[in-house]
Short mmCIF file of C-alpha atoms in Angstrom, two decimals:
data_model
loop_
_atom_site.label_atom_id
_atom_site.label_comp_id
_atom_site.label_asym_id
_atom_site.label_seq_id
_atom_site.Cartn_x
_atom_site.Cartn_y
_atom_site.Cartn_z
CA UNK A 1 0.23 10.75 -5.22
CA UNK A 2 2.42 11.55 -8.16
CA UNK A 3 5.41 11.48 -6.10
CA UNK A 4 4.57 7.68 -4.66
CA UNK A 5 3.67 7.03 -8.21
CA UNK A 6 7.24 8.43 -9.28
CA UNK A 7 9.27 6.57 -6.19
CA UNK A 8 7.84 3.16 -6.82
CA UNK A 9 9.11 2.78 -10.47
CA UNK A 10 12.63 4.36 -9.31
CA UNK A 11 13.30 2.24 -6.55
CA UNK A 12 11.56 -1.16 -7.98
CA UNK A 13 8.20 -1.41 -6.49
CA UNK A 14 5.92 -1.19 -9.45
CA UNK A 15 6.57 -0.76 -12.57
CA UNK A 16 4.00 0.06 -15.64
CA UNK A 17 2.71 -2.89 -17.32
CA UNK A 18 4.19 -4.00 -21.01
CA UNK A 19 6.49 -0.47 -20.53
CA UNK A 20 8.96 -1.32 -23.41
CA UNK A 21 5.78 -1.23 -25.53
CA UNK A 22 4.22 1.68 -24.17
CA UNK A 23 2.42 0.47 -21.51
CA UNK A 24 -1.35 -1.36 -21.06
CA UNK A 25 -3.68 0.48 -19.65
CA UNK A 26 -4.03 0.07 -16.08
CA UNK A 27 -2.02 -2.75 -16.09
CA UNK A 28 0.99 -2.04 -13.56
CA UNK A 29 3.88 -5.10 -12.36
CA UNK A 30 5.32 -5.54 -9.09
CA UNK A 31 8.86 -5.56 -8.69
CA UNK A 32 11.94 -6.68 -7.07
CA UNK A 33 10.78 -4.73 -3.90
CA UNK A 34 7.31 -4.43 -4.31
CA UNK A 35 7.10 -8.13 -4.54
CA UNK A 36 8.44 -8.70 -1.48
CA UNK A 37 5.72 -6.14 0.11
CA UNK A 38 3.14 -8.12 -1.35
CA UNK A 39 4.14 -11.47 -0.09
CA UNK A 40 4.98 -9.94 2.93
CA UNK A 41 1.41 -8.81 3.33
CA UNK A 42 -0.40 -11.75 2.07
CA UNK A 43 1.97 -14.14 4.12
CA UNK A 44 1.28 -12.27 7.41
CA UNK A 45 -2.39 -11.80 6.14
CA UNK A 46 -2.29 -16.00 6.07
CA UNK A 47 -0.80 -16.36 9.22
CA UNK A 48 -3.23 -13.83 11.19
CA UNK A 49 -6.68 -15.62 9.94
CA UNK A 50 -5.54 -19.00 8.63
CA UNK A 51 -2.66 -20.55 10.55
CA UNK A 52 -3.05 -19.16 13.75
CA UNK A 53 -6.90 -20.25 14.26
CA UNK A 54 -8.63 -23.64 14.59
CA UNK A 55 -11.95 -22.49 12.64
CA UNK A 56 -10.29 -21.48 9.50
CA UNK A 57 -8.90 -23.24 6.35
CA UNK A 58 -7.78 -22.20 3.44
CA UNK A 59 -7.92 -23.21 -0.05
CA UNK A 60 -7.08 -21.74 -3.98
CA UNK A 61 -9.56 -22.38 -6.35
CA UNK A 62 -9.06 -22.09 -9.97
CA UNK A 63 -9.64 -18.97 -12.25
CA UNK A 64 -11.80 -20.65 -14.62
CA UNK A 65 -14.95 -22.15 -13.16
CA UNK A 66 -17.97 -23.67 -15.06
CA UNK A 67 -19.88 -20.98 -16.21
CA UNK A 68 -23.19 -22.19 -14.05
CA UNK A 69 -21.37 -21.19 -11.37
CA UNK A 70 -21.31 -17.51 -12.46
CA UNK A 71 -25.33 -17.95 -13.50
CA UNK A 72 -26.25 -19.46 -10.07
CA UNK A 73 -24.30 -16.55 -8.22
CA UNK A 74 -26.16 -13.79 -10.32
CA UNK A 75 -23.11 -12.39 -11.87
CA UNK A 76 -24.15 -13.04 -15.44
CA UNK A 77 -27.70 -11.44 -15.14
CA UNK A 78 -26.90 -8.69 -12.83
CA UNK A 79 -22.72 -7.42 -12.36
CA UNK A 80 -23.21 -5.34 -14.31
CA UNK A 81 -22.06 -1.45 -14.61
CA UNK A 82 -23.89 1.49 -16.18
CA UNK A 83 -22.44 2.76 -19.47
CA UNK A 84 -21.97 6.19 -21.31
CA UNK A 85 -19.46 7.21 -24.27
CA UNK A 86 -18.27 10.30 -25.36
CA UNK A 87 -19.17 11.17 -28.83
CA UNK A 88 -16.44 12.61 -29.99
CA UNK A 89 -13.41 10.97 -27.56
CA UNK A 90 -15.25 7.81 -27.47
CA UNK A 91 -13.94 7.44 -24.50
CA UNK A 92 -16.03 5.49 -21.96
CA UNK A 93 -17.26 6.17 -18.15
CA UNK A 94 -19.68 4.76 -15.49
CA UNK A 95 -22.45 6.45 -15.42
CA UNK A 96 -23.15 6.50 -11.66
CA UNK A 97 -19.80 8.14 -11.43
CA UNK A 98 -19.97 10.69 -13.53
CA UNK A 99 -23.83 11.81 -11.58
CA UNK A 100 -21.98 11.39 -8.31
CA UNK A 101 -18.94 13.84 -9.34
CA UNK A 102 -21.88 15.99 -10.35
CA UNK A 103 -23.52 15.72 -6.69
CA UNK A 104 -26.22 13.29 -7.41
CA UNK A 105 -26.67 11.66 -3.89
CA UNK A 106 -27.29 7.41 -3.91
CA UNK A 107 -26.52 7.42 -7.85
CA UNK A 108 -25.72 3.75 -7.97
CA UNK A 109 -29.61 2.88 -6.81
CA UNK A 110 -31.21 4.60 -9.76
CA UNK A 111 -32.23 2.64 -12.71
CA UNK A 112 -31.09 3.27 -16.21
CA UNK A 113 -33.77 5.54 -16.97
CA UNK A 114 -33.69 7.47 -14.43
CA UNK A 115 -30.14 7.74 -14.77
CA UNK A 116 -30.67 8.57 -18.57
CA UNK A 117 -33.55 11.62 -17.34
CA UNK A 118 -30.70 13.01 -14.96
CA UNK A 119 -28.42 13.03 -18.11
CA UNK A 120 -30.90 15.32 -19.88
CA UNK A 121 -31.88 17.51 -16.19
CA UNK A 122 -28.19 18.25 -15.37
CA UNK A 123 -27.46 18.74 -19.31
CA UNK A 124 -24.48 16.43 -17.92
CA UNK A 125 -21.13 16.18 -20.57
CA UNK A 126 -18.10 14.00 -20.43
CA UNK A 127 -15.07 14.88 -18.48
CA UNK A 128 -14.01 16.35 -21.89
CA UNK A 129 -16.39 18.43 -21.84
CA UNK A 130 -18.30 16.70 -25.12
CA UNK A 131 -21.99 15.31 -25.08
CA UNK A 132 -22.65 11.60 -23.88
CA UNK A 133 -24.21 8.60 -25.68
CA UNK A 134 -27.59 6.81 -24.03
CA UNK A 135 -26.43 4.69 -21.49
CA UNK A 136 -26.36 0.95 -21.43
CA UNK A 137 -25.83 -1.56 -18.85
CA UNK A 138 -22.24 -3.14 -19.37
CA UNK A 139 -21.21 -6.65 -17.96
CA UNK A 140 -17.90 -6.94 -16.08
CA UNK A 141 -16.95 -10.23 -16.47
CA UNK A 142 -14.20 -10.77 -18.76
CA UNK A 143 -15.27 -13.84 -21.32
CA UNK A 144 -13.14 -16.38 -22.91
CA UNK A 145 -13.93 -20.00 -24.54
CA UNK A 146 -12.97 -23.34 -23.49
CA UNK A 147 -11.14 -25.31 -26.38
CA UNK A 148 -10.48 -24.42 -30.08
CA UNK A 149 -14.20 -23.84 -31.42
CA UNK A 150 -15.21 -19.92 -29.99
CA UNK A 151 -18.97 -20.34 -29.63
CA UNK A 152 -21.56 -19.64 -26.94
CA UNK A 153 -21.25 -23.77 -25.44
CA UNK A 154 -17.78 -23.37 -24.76
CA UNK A 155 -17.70 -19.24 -23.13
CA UNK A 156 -16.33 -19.12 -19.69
CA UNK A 157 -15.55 -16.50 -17.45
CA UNK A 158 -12.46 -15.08 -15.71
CA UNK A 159 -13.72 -15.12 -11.84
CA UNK A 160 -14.39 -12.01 -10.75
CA UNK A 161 -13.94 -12.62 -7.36
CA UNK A 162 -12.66 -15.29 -5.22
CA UNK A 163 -16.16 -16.37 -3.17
CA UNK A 164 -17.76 -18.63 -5.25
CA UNK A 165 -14.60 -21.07 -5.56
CA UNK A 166 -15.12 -21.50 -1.45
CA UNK A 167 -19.15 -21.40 -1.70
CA UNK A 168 -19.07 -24.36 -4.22
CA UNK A 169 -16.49 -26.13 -2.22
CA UNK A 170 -18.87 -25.97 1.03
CA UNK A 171 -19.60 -29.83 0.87
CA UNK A 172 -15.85 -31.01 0.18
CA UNK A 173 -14.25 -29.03 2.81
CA UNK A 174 -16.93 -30.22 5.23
CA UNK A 175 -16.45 -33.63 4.54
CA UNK A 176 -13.07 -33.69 4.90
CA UNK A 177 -12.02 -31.74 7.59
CA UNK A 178 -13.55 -31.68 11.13
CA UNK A 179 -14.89 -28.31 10.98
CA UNK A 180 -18.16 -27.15 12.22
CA UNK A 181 -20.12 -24.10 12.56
CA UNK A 182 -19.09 -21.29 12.80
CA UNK A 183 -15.52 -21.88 10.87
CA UNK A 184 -14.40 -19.81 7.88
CA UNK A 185 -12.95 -20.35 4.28
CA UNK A 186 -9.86 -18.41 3.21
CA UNK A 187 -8.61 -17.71 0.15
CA UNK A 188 -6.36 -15.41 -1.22
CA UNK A 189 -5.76 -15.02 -5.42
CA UNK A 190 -6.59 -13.23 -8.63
CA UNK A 191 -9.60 -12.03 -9.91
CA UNK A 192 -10.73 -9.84 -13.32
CA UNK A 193 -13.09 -6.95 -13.65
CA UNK A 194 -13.69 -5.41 -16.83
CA UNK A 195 -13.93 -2.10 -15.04
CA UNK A 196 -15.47 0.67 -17.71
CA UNK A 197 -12.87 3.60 -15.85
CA UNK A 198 -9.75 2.43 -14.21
CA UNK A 199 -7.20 4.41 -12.81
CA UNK A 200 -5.85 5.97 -9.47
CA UNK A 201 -2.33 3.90 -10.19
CA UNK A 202 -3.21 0.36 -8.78
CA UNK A 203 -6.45 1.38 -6.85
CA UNK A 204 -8.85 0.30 -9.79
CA UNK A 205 -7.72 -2.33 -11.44
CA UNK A 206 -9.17 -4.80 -14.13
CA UNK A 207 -6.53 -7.46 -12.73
CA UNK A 208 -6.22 -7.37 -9.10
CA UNK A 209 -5.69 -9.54 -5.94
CA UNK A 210 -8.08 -10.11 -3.10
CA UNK A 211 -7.55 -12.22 0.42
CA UNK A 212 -10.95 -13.07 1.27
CA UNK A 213 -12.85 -15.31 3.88
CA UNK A 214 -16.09 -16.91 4.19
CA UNK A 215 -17.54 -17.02 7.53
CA UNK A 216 -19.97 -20.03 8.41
CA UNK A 217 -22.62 -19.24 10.90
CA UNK A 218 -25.65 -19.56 12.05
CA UNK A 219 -28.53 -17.47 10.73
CA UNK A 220 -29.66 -15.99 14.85
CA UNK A 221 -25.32 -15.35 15.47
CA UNK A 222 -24.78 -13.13 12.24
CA UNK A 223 -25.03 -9.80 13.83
CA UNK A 224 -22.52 -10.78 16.41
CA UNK A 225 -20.19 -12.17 14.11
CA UNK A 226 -20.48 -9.04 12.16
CA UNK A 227 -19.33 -6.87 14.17
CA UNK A 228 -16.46 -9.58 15.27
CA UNK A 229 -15.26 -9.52 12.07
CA UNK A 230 -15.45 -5.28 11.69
CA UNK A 231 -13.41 -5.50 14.59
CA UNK A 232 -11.02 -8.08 13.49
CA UNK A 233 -10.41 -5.79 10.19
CA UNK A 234 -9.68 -2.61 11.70
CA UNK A 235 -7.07 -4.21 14.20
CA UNK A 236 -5.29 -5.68 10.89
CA UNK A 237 -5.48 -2.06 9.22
CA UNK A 238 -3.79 -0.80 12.73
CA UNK A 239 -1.09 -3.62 12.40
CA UNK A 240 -0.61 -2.56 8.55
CA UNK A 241 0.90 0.77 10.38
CA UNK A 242 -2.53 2.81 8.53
CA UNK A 243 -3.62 5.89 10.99
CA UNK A 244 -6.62 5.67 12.02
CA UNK A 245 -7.90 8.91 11.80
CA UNK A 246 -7.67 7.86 7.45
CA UNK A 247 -10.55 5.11 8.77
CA UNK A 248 -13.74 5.39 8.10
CA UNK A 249 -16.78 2.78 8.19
CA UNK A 250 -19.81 3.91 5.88
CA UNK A 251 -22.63 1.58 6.07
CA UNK A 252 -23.82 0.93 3.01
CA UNK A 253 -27.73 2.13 1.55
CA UNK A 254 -30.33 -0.64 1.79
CA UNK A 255 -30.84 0.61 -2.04
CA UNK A 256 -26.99 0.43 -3.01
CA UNK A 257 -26.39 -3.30 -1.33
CA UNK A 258 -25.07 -5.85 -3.70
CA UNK A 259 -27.92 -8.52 -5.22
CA UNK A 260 -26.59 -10.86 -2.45
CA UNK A 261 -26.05 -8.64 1.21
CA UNK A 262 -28.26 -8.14 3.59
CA UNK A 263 -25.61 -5.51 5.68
CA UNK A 264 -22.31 -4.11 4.49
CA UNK A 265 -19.97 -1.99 5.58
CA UNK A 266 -17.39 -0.56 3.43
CA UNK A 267 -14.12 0.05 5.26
CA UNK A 268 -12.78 3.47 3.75
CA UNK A 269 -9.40 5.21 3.94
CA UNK A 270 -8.65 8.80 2.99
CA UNK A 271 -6.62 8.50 0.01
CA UNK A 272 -4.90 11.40 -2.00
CA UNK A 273 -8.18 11.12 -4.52
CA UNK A 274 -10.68 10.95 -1.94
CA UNK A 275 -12.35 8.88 0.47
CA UNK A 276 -12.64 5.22 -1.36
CA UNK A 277 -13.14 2.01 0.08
CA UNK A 278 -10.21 0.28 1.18
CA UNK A 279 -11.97 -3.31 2.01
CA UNK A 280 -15.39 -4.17 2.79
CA UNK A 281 -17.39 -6.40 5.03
CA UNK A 282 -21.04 -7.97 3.93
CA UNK A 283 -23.60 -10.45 5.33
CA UNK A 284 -24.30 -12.60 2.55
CA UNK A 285 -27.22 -14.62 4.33
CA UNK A 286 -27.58 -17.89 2.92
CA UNK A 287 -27.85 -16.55 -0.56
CA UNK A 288 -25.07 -18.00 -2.10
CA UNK A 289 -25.56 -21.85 -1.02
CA UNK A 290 -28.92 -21.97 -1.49
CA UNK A 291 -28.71 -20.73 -5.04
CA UNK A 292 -25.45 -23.47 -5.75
CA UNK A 293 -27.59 -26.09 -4.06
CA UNK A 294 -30.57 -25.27 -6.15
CA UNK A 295 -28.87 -24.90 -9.48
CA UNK A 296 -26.72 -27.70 -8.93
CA UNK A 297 -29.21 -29.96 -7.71
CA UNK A 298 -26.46 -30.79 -4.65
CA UNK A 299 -27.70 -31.11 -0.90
CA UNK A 300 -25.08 -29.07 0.69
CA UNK A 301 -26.71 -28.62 4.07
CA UNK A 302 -24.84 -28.38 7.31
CA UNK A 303 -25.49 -31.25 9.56
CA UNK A 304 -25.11 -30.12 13.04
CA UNK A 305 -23.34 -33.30 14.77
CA UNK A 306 -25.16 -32.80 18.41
CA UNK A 307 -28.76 -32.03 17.33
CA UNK A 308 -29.01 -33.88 14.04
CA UNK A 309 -30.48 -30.65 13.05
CA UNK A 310 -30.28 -29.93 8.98
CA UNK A 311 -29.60 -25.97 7.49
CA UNK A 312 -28.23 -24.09 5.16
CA UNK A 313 -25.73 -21.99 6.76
CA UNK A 314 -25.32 -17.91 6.83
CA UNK A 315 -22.35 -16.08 5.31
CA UNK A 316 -20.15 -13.59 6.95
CA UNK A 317 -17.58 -11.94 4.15
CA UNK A 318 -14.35 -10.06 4.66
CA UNK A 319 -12.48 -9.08 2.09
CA UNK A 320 -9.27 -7.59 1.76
CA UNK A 321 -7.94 -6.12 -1.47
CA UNK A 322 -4.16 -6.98 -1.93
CA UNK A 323 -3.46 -3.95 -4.52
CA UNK A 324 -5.48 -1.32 -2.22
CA UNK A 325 -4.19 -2.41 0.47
CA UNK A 326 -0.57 -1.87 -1.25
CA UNK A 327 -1.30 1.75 -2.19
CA UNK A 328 -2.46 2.12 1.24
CA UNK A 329 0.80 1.13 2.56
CA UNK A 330 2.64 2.97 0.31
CA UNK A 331 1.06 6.24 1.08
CA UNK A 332 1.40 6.09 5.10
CA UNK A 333 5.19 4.97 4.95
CA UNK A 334 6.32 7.96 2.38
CA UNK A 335 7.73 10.88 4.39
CA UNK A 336 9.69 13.29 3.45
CA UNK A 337 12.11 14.72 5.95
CA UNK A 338 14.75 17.70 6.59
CA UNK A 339 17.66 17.35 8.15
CA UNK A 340 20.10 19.23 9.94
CA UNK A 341 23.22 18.72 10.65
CA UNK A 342 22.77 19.30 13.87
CA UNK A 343 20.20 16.61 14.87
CA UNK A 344 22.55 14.02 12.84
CA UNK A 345 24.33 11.31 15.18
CA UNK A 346 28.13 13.00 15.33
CA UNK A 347 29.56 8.94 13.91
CA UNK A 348 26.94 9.28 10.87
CA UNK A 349 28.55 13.09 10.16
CA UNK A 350 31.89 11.46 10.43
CA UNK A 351 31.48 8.73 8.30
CA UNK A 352 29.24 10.68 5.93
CA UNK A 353 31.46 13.37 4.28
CA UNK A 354 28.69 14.25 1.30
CA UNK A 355 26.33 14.94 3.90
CA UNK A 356 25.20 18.95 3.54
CA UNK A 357 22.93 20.33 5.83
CA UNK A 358 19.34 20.70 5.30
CA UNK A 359 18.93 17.60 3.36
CA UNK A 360 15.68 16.44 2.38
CA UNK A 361 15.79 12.66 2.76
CA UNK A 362 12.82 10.28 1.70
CA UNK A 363 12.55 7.81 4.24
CA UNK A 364 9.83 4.84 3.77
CA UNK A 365 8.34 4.42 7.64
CA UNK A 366 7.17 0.64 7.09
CA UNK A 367 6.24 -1.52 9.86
CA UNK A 368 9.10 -3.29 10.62
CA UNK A 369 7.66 -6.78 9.79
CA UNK A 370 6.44 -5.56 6.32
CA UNK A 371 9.73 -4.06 4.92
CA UNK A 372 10.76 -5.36 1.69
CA UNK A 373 14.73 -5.80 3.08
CA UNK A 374 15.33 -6.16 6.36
CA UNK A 375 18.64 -5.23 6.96
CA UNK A 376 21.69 -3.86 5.10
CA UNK A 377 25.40 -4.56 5.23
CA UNK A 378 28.24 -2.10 4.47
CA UNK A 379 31.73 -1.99 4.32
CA UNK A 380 32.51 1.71 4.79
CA UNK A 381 35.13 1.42 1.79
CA UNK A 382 34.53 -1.03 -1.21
CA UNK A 383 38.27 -0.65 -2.21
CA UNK A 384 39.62 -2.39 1.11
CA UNK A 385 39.22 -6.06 0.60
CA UNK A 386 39.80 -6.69 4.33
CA UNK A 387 36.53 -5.03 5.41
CA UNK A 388 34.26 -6.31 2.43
CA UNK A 389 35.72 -9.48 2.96
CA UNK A 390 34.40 -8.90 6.42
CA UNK A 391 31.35 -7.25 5.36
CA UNK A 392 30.39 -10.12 3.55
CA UNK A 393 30.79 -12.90 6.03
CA UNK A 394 28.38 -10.53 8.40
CA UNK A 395 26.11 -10.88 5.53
CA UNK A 396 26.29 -14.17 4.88
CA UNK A 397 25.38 -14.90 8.58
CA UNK A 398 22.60 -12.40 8.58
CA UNK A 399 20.47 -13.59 5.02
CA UNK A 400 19.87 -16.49 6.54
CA UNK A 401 17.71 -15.18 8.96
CA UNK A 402 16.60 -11.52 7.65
CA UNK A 403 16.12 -10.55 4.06
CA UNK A 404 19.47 -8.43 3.93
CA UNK A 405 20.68 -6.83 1.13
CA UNK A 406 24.82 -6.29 0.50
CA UNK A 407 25.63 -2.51 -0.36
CA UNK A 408 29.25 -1.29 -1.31
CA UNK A 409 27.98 1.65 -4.11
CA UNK A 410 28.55 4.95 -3.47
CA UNK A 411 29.45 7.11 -0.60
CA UNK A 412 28.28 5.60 2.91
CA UNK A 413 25.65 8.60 3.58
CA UNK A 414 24.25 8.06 -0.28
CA UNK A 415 23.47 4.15 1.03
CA UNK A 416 22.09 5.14 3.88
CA UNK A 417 19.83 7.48 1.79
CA UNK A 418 19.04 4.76 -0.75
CA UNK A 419 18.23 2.45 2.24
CA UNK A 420 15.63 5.07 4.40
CA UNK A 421 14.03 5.18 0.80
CA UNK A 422 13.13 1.48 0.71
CA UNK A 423 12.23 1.36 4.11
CA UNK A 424 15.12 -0.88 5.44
CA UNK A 425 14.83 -0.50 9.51
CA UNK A 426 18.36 -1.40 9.86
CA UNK A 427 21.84 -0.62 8.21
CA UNK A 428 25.26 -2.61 9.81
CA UNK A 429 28.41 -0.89 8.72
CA UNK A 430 31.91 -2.58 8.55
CA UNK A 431 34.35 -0.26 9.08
CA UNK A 432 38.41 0.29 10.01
CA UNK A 433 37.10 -0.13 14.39
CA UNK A 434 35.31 -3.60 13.21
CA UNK A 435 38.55 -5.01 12.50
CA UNK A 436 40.46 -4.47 15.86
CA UNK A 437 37.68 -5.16 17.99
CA UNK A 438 35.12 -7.06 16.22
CA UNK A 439 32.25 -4.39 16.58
CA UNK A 440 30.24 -2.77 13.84
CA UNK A 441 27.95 0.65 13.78
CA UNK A 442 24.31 -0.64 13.47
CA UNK A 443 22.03 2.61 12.27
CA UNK A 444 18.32 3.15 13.17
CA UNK A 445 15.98 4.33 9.84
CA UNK A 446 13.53 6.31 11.82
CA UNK A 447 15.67 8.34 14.07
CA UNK A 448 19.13 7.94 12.46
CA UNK A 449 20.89 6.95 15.69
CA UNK A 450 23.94 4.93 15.53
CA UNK A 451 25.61 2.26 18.19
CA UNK A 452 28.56 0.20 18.69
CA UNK A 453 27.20 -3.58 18.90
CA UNK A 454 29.64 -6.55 18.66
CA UNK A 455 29.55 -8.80 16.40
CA UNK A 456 28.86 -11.76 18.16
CA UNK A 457 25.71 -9.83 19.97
CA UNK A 458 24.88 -8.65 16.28
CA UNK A 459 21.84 -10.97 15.99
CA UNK A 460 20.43 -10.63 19.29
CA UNK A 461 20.36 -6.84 18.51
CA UNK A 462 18.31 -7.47 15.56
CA UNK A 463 16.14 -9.66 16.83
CA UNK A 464 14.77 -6.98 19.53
CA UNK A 465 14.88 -4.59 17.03
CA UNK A 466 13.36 -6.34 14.03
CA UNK A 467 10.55 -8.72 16.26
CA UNK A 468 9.35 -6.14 18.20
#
């Protein structure tokens, strides 16, 4: 973990958050590169369930919603998060946590009391070994006020997650679009936690990003779509490039299920930490409209256009954490390699005089499609002007289509190293050969191997290569 960790800030990916003043606390930035993984991921996340189906639109709702949205949902009486301090640190920790570390089975069913008698059975202390406070139930929405006067008429939340904007949009996206049951809301977009204990780099975060649907059915089809929708996940996990032997659905306790779920199944992937839940899928029932249509005084029925028939409609709920799935990502594409000399191509050792034997090379195995940079373009020397000049026009011709990146630093073997450690599939060198017969030496990033292609055939070559 500590080497991903390490790697990301070195070659751009994430950086700390605030780092010239020392840093926030779990607060992390994306990026030069890691930006581009993140769009990458949420743009192909778009495509797969938004673009490329006719029962799913999308939408972006805001951050700030009236705060009877927030009482309606349930979030202001119950997310909320049990709390102990330490008395002399007074540093803070969930409660449930702490009793699971200390093998207390189903710890986040138990009520406060019970939780508080375990305290005194297990004569449980703080990480730091120092005694803990009574605990207290903590809410995790982050507050804020509306306007200049801070009082309790104008408090409003920061969403914590992206549902409700879609549940209280039910009746405008019906009435003006032509969808009908079953059809899904998308969404994809911050939300705020005001998690008690963060950490894990950008696995807990108190600012994170979620892509997240809403699934419209009918109450007697929700066990079918369920399991659709399980399905539909894991084939996105395999197309993410995540093994899946790091997989693992745990079906969620009747007694730990959410105020709102009737079923959920918490996708789970084997990270360095542990086993944690990746994404998660619930059955929502009708819970959700029925409590906006109630509080809000609103019919938002579903009127079935064949039977005339009237209902409330049941909710099917995927959601996809952006950040997770990130760190994910991350940790199945980092591989470390050794190589010999002897299972190099014989062009790379010629063109790669500060090669040594028995290298260790960091190579980032992304799926091709999710690379930050696509391809890069060398000219083997950056003091002959012919072959940058040349090098750059290949560029030039290449950006347009691929995000490419121009290299001329350093020793050819130290780019290709800098390249297998951003996970660019492709690197095109320009070299002394390019300019008598208009061919250049296109490398592989997995295997190393190097070919001859012409230039002229140059973006056919990546297209196989890059597309497939």
């Amino acid at each position: 973990m500590h080497k991903v960790v390490a790697w990301s800030k070195r070659r751009g990916f994430i950086y700390p958050g605030s780092d010239i003043y020392g840093g926030l606390a779990n607060s992390w930035d994306y990026g030069p590169l890691g930006v581009e993984i993140k769009r990458n991921i949420c743009n192909e996340w778009w495509k797969r369930f938004v673009r490329d189906r006719e029962d799913m639109v999308g939408m972006d709702g805001a951050l700030i919603m009236n705060p009877r949205v927030w009482e309606a949902s349930g979030h202001v009486e119950g997310f909320n998060d049990p709390l102990v301090e330490d008395k002399k640190t007074h540093e803070r920790y969930r409660l449930d946590h702490l009793l699971e570390d200390a093998g207390v089975k189903n710890a986040e069913a138990m009520s406060l009391q019970e939780m508080s008698e375990k305290i005194k059975e297990l004569k449980l202390k703080s990480p730091k070994g120092n005694e803990l406070t009574e605990p207290k139930m903590f809410n995790l929405m982050f507050e804020t006020y509306l306007g200049p006067v801070k009082n309790e008429e104008n408090k409003v939340y920061l969403r914590p997650e992206t549902a409700q904007a879609m549940f209280v949009n039910f009746k405008n996206i019906i009435n003006t679009t032509r969808q009908r049951v079953p059809f899904g809301i998308a969404q994809t977009g911050k939300a705020f936690r005001n998690e008690i204990t963060t950490g894990n780099f950008i696995f807990r975060l108190r600012e994170f990003e979620q892509m997240e649907i809403e699934y419209f059915v009918k109450e007697q089809d929700w066990e079918k779509q369920f399991e659709y929708w399980l399905k539909e996940m894991h084939l996105w996990l395999e197309h993410l490039g995540i093994s899946k032997d790091k997989i693992h659905d745990l079906e969620v306790p009747k007694e730990e299920l959410a105020h709102y779920s009737k079923r959920t199944v918490d996708i789970e992937y084997d990270y360095p930490f542990g086993k944690k839940e990746l994404y998660g899928l619930a059955y929502r029932t009708d819970f959700d409209l029925k409590n906006h249509m109630e509080a809000s005084g609103e019919d938002i029925r579903y009127t079935d256009t064949e039977t005339g028939e009237k209902y409330v409609p049941h909710v099917i709920e995927p959601t996809f954490g952006v950040d997770r799935t990130i760190l994910a990502v991350l940790l199945e594409a980092y591989n470390e390699e050794e190589v010999n000399t002897s299972t190099r191509a014989s062009t790379e050792l010629s063109r790669t005089s500060s090669a040594q034997g028995g290298d260790i090379r960091v190579v980032m195995k992304f799926p091709k499609w999710l690379s930050p940079v696509k391809v890069a373009v060398f000219p083997l020397l950056k003091k002959d002007e012919k072959l940058t000049k040349k090098a750059r026009e290949i560029f030039e011709n290449v950006r347009n289509t691929y995000a490419a990146e121009y290299d001329e630093g350093g020793a050819i073997g130290k780019r290709y190293r800098r390249h297998d450690e951003i996970g660019t599939p492709v690197c095109i060198t320009v070299d002394h050969d390019t300019l008598e017969d208009d061919t250049v030496t296109m490398r592989d990033r997995d295997s190393m191997e190097q070919k001859r292609v012409k230039i002229e055939e140059l973006k056919d070559e990546l297209s196989k290569i890059l597309n497939s």
